[in-house]
Coordinates of C-alpha atoms in Angstrom, one line a residue:
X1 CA 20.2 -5.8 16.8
X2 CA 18.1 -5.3 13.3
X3 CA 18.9 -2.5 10.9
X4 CA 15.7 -2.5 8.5
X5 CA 14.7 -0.8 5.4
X6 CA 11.5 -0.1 3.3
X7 CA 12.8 0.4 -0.2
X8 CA 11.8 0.3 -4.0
X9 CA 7.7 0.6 -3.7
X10 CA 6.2 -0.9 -6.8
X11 CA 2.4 -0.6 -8.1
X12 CA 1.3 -4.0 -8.5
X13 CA -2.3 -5.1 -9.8
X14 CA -5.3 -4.1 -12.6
X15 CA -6.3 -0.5 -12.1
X16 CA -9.2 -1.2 -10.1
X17 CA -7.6 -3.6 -7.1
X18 CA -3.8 -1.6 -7.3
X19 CA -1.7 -1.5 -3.9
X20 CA 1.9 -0.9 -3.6
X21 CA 4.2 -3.5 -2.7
X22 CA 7.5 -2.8 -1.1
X23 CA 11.3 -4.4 0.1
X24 CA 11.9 -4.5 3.5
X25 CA 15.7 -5.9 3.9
X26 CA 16.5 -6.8 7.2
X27 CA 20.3 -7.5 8.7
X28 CA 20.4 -8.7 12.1
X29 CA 22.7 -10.2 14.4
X30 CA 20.4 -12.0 16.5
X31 CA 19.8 -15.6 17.1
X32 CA 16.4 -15.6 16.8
X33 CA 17.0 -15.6 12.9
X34 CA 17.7 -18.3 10.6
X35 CA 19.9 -15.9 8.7
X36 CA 21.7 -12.3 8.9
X37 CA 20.3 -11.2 6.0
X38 CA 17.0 -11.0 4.1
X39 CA 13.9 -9.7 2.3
X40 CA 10.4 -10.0 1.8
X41 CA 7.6 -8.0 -0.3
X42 CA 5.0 -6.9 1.9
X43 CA 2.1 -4.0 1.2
X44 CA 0.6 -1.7 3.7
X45 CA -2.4 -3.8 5.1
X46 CA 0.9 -6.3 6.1
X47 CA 2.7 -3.2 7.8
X48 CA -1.0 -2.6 9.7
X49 CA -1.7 -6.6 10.6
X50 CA 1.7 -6.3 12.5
X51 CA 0.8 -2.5 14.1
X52 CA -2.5 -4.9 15.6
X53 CA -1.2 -7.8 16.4
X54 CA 1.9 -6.5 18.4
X55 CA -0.8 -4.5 20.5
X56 CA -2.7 -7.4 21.3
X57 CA 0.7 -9.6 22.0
X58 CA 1.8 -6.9 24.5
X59 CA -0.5 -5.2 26.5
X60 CA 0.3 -1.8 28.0
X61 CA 3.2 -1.4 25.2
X62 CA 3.0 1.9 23.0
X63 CA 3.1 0.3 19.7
X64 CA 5.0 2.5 16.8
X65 CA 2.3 3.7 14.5
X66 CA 2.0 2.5 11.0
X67 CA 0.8 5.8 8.6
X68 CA -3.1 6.6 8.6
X69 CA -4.5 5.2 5.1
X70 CA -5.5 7.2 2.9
X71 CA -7.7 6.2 -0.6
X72 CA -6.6 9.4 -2.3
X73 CA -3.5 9.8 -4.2
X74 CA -2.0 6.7 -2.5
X75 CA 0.2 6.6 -6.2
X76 CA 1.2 10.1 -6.3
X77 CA 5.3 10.2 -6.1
X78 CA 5.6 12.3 -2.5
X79 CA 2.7 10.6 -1.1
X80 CA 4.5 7.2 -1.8
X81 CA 7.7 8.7 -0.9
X82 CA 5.9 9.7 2.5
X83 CA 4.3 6.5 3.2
X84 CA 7.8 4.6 2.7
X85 CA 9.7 6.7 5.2
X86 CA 6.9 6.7 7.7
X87 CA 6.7 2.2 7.2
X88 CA 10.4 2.1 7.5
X89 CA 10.6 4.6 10.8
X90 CA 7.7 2.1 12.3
X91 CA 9.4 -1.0 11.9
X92 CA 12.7 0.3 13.0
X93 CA 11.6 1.6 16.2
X94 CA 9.3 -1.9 16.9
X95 CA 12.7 -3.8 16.1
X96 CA 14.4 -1.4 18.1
X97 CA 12.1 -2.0 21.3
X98 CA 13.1 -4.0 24.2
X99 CA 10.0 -6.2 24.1
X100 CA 8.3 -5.6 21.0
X101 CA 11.7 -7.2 19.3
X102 CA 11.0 -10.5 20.8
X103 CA 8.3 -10.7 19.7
X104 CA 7.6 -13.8 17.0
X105 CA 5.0 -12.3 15.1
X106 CA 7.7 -9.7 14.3
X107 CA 10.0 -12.2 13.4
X108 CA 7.3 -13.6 10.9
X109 CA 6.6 -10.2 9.2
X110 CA 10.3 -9.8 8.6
X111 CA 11.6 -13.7 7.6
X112 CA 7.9 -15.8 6.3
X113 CA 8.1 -16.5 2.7
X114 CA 4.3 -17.2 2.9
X115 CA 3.7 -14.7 4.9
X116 CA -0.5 -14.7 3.8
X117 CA -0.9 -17.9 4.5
X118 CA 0.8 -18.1 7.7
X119 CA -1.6 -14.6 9.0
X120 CA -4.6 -16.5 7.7
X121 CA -3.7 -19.5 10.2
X122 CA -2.8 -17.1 12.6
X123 CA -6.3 -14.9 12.5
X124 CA -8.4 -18.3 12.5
X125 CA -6.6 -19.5 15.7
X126 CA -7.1 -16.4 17.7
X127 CA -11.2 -15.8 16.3
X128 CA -10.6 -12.3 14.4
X129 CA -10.0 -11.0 17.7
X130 CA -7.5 -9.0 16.7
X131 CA -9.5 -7.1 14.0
X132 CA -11.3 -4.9 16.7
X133 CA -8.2 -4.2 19.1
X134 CA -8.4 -1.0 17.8
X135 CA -11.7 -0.5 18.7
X136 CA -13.5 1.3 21.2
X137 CA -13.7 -1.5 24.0
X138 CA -16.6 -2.4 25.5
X139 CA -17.6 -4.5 29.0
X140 CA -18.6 -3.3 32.5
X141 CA -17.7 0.2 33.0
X142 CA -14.2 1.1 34.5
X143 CA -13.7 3.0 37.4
X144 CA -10.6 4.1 37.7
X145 CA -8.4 4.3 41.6
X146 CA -4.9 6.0 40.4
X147 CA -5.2 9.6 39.7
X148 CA -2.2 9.4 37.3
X149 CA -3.7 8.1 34.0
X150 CA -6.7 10.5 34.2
X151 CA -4.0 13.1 34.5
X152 CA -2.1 11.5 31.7
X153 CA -5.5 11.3 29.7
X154 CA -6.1 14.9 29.8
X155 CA -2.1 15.7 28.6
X156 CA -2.5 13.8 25.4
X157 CA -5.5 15.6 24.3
X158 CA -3.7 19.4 24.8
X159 CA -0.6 17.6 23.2
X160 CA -2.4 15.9 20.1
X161 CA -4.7 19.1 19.8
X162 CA -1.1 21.5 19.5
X163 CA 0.2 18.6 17.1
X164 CA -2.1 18.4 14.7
X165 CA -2.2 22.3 14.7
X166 CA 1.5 22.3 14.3
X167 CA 0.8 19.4 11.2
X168 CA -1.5 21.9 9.4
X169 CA 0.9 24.8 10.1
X170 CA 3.4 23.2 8.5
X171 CA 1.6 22.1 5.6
X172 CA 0.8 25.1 5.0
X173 CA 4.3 26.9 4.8
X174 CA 5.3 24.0 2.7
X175 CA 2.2 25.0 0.1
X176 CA 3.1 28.5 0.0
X177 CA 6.4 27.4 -0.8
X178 CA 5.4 25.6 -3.5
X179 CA 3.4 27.9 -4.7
X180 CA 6.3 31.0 -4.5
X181 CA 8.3 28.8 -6.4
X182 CA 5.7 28.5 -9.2
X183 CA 5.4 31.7 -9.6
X184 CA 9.9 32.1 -9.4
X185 CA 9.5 29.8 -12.5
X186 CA 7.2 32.2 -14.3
X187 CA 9.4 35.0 -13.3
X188 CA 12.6 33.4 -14.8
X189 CA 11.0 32.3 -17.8
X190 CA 10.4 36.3 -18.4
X191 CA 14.0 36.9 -18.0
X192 CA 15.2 34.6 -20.2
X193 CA 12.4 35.8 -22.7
X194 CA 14.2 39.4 -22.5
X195 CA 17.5 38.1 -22.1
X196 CA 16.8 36.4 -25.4
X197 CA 15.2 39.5 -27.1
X198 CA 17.0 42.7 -29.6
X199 CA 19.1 44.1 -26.2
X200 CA 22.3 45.1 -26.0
X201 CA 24.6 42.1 -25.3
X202 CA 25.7 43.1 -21.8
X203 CA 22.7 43.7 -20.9
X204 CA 21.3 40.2 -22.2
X205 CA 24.2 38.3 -20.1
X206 CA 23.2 40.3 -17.2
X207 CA 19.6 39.8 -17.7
X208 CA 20.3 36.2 -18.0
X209 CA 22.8 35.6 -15.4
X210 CA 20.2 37.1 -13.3
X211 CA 17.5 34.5 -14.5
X212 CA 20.5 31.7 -13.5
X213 CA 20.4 33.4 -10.0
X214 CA 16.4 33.0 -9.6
X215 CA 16.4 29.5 -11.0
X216 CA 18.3 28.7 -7.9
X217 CA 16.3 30.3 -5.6
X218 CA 13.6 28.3 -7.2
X219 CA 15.1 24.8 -6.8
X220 CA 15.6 25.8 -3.3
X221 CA 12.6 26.8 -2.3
X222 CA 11.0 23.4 -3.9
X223 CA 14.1 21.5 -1.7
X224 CA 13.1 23.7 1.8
X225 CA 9.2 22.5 0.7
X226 CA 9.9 19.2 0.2
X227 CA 12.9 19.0 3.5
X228 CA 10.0 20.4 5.2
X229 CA 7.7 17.7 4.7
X230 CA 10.4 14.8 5.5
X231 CA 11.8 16.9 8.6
X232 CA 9.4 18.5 10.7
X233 CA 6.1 17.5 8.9
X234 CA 6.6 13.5 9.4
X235 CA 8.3 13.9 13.3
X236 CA 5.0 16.3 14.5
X237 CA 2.9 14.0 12.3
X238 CA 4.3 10.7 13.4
X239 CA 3.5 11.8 17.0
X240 CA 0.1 13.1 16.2
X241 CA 0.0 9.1 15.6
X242 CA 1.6 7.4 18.3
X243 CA -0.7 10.0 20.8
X244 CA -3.5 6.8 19.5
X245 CA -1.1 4.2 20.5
X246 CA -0.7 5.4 23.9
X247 CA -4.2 5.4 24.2
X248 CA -4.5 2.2 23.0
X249 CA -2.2 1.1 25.4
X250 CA -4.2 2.6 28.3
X251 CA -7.0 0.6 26.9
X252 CA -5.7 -2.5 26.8
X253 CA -4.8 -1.6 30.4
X254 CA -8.6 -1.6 30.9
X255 CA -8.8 -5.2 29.4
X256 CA -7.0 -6.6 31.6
X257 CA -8.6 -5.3 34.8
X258 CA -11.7 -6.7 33.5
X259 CA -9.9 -10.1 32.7
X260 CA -9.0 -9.5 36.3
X261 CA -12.6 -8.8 37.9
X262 CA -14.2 -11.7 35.8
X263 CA -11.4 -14.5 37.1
X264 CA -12.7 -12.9 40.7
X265 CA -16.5 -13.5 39.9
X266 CA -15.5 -16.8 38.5
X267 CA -13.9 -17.6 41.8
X268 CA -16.6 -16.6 43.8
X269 CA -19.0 -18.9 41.5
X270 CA -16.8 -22.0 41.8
X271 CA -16.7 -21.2 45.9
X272 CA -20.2 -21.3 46.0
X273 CA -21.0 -23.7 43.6
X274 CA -18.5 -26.0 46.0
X275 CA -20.4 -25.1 49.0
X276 CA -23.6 -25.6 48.2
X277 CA -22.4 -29.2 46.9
X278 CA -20.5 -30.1 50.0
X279 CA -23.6 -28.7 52.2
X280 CA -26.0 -30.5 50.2
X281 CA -23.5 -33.7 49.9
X282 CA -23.5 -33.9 46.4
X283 CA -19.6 -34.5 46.4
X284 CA -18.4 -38.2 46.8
X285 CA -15.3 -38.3 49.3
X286 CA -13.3 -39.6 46.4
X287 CA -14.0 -36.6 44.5
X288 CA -13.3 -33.9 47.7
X289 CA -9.7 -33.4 46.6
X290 CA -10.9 -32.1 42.8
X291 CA -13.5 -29.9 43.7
X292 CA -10.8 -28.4 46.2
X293 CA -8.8 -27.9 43.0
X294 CA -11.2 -26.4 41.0
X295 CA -11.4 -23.4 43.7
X296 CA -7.3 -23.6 44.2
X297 CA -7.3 -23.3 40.5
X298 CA -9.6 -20.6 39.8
X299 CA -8.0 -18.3 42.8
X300 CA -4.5 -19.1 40.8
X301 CA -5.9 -17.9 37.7
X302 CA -7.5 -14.5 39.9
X303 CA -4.4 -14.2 41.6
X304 CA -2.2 -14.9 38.0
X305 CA -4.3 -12.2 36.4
X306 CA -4.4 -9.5 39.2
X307 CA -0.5 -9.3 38.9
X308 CA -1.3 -8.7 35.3
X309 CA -2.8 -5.9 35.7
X310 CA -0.4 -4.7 37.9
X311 CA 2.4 -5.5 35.7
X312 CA 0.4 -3.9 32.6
X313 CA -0.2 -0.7 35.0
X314 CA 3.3 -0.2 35.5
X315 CA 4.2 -0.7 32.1
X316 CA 2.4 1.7 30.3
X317 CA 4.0 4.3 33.2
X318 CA 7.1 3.4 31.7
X319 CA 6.0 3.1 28.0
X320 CA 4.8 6.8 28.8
X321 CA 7.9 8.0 30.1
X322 CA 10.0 6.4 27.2
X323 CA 7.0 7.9 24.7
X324 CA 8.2 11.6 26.5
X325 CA 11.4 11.3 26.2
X326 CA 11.9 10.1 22.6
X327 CA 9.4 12.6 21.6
X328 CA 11.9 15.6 22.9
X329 CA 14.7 13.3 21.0
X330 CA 12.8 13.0 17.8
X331 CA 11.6 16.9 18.0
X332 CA 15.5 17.9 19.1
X333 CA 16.8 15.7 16.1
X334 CA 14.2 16.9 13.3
X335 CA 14.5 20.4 13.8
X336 CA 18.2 20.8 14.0
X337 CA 17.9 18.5 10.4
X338 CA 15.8 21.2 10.0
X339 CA 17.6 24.5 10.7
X340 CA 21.3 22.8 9.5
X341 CA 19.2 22.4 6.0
X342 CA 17.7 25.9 6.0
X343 CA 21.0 27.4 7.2
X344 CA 22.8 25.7 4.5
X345 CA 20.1 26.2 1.4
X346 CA 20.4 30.1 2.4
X347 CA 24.3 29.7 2.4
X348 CA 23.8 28.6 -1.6
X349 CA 21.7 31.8 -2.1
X350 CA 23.6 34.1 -0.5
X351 CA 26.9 32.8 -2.6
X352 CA 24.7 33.1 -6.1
X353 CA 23.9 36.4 -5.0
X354 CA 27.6 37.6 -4.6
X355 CA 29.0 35.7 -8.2
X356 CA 26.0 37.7 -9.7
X357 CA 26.9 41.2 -8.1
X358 CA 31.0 40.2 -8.7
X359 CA 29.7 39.6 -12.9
X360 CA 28.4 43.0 -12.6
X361 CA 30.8 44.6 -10.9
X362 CA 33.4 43.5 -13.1
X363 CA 31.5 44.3 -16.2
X364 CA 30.9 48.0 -15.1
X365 CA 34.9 48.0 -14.7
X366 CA 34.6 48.5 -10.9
X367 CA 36.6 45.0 -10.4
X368 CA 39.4 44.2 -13.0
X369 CA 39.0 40.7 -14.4
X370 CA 41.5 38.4 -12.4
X371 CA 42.5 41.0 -9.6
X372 CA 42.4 39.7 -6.0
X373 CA 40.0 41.9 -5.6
X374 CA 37.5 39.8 -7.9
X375 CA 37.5 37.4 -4.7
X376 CA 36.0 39.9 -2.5
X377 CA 32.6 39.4 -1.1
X378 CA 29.8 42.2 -1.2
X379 CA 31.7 44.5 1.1
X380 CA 34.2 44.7 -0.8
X381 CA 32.0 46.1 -3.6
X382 CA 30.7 48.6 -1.3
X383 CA 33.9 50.0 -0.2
X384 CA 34.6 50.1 -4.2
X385 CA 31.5 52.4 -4.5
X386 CA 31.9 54.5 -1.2
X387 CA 35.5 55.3 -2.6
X388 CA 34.0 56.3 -6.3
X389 CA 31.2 58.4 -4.8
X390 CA 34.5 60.1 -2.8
X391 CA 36.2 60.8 -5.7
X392 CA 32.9 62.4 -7.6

């Protein structure tokens, strides 16, 4: 089990060629590890080289998203803020996988001390394959025999269609937050330019108290933007994200069917490669038994890679059904964070509201300093007034 965190993102580099580096700490209790404990500095191209290469190390998997890049303000503090939630949420969900954590190229992202040299060795080996896994693939066209993932197909472009909707909606509310509480700061510097002007001094303290009051409604309205950026903005965004990975998975499904069909025209080469050779008797007795293998072997490899794609077929059912089901999760968890932080922002407001209304009420005599009364809440200072209005 890995508990990992992105922390402390520092600009590194001239102005021209900056990136931001940051801290991911790992603790672990596995094995695999040489120790329980650790960091390394990594940037975001690292982050992406392990998004790639864990989709081309397991086929069929739905690989946790790494955030879209993005050239302008990449330094700006909520965008950085943004980014470093969204890299630590992505390596905490690939460490929390079943597969994806045993994976080694994981294992170097977290522990290599020389981690560039180390990709470099690994990118030559492989022949910049991985470069273009995200990529449109191309080869002979796929026909495709189970009714399911054309079904499947279909759903993710309604879903990612109503998330990226629901990403602009709520970009939007946050905006118009942000702008309301611009304007809230205009507003209470005007009161505290009155407050501060030739009134009466009651009046000034009321005036003022009052500016208090909006000042934090302000710095709650700036809190709700900014909560709903890291609550519901980042969930419906991250899934607007990992909608690609599923597809990505479904085409690396399509990879290895044609891995499949090409080890079955390779078989049917070496078979009649071997026949004509046998009929024509260009195979020595002594060499009967290795032309034999050649065909045993190629119809191992066909066979070898047909359960492949059988095996990859099934798996991105069930990366599809775990994708489902932690996206109701994730959604269930981000807007009760959601609601809980609303519910308790307005709870602040409310009780600035009643201290102002118990100031006044106390000034214009209708609450005696230090009575039990001066406890009460606003309905209290309406039965106050109902009783005067009585008495008049």
């Amino acid at each position: 089990m890995e508990h990992i965190s992105v922390d402390d993102p520092q600009k590194v580099g001239d102005p021209i060629r900056s990136f931001t580096l940051y801290t991911v700490h790992t603790r672990t209790t596995s094995t695999a590890y040489t120790k329980s404990a650790f960091s390394v500095l990594r940037r975001y191209s690292d982050f992406l080289w392990l998004y790639e290469t864990l989709a081309f190390n397991n086929p069929g998997v739905v690989i946790p998203p790494v955030p879209e890049k993005n050239s302008f303000g990449r330094f700006e503090d909520h965008f950085v803020k943004q980014r470093r939630m969204a890299l630590e949420k992505c390596v905490q969900k690939i460490a929390n996988h079943s597969v994806l954590n045993k994976d080694p190229d994981l294992r170097l992202f977290l522990e290599s001390d020389t981690f560039s040299l180390d990709i470099k060795h690994r990118s030559a080996a492989r022949g910049g394959f991985i470069s273009s896994i995200g990529q449109s693939f191309t080869g002979p066209r796929f026909h495709e025999t189970d009714d399911w993932f054309d079904r499947q197909k279909s759903y993710l472009d309604h879903l990612e269609s109503q998330l990226r909707t629901l990403v602009k909606a709520i970009e939007f509310v946050a905006r118009q937050r942000q702008e309301l509480a611009a304007v809230a700061r205009e507003h209470i510097q005007t009161l505290n330019d009155l407050a501060s002007s030739d009134v009466d001094k009651g009046l000034a303290t009321s005036i003022s108290s009052l500016a208090d009051v909006h000042n934090k409604a302000q710095e709650l309205m700036e809190t709700q933007s900014q909560q709903d950026l890291i609550t519901f903005f980042s969930t419906a965004d991250e899934y607007a994200r990992v909608i690609n990975s599923v597809r990505l998975a479904f085409t690396s499904r399509i990879r290895v069917h044609h891995a499949w069909r090409a080890s079955e025209a390779e078989v049917t080469r070496v078979k009649q490669n071997h026949e004509k050779n046998r009929n024509q008797g260009r195979i020595p007795p002594d060499r009967m038994g290795y032309a034999l293998n050649q065909v045993a072997d190629a119809e191992r490899r066909a066979l070898e890679a047909k359960h492949e794609f059988d095996h990859v077929s099934k798996l991105v059912k069930s990366e599809m059904s775990r994708f489902e089901k932690e996206r109701v999760d994730d959604f269930k968890d981000s807007l009760h964070a959601f609601l809980e932080g609303m519910i308790s922002r307005q709870k602040e407001l409310i009780e600035a509201w009643e201290r102002y209304q118990q100031s006044l009420l106390k000034r214009a005599g209708v609450i005696k300093p230090g009575s039990a009364e001066a406890g009460q809440n606003g309905d209290s200072a309406e039965q106050h007034h109902s009783h005067d209005e009585e008495e008049d």
